[in-house]
C-alpha positions as a printed Julia matrix, in Angstrom:
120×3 Matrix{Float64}:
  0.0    0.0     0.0
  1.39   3.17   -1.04
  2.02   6.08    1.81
  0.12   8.87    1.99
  1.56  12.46    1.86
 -0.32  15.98    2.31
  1.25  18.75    0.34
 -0.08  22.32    1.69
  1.15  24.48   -1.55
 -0.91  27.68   -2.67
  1.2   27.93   -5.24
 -0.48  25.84   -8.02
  2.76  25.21  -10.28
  4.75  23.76   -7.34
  1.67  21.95   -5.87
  1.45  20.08   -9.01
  5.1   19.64   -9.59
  5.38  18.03   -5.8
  1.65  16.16   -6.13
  3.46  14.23   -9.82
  6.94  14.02   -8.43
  5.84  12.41   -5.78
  3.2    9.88   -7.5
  6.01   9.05   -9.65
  7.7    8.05   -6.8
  4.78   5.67   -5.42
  3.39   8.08   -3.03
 -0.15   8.88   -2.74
 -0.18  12.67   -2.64
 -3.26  14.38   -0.8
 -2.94  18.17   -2.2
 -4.19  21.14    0.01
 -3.7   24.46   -1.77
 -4.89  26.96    1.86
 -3.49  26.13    4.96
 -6.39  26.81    6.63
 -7.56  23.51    5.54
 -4.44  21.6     6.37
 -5.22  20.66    9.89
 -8.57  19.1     9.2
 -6.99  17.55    6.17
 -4.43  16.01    7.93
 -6.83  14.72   10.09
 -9.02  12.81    7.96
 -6.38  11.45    5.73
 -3.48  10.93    8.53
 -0.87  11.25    6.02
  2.96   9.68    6.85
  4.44  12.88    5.77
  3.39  16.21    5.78
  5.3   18.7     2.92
  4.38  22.46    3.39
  5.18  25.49    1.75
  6.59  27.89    4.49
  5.02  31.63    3.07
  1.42  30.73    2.07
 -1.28  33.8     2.5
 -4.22  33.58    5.81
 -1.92  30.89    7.33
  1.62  31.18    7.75
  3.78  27.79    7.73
  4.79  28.26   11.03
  1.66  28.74   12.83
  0.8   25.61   10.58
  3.66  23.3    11.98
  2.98  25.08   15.74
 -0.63  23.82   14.63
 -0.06  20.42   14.06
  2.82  19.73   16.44
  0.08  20.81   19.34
 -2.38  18.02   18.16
 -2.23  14.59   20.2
 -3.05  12.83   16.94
 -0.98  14.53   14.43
  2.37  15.16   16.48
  3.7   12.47   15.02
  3.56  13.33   11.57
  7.25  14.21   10.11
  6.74  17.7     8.56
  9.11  18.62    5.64
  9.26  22.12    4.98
  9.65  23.38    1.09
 10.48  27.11    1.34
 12.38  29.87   -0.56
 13.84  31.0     3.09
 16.97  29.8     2.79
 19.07  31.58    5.05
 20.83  29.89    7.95
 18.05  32.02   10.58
 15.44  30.64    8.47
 16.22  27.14    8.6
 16.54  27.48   11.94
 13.45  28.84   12.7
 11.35  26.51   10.41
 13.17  23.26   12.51
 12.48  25.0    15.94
  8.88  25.24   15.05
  9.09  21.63   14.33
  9.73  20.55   11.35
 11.85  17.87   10.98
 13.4   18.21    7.02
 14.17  21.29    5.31
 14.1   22.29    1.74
 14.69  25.46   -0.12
 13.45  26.46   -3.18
 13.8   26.61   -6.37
 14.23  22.88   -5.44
 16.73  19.97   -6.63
 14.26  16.92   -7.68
 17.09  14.77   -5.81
 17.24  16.5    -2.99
 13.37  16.56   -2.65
 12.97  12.9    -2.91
 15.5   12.26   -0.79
 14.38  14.01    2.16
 11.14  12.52    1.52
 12.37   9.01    1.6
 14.92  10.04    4.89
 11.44  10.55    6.55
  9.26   7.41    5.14
């Protein structure tokens, strides 16, 4: 059975860019394009992953992973962040808030994947 992954992307051209990419790598890929809906999302489909855009409008990335972190039954969903912060501050913030995989945009299909797999 394949594993499920949300991708919270309002950004239609990289939502379907991560959505196919990961298909094509066997995933099932649950796209959310507001994060307003990502919580409730996550809860229906309880995904294995979670990969969110960082800077998304109404709900910033952050207050999305502080979100989901604070949730009994989503805590333990690894969050990979997919941002175009990519300062050394930036990183840093985005793993304090808890995400556990960090990737900057414009993005290396490699490097995507394989920080996907690290967390399967």
């Amino acid at each position: 059975m394949a594993k499920k992954v949300l991708v919270v992307e309002d950004n239609e051209l990289n939502l379907k860019l991560f959505c196919d990419l990961l298909r094509a790598h066997g995933w099932m890929a649950e796209p959310v394009r507001d994060g307003r809906e990502a919580v409730a999302r996550a809860a229906d489909v309880l995904p294995d992953l979670i990969v969110m855009d960082i800077q998304m409008p109404h709900v910033t990335g952050y207050e999305l992973i502080l979100a989901l972190k604070a949730d009994e039954a989503l805590r333990h969903i690894p969050v990979m962040a997919v941002t175009a912060y990519a300062g050394r501050e930036d990183e840093e913030r985005i793993r304090a808030a808890g995400a556990d995989a960090y990737v900057s945009k414009p993005i290396s299909l490699a490097r995507f994947m394989g920080a996907v797999n690290d967390l399967a």
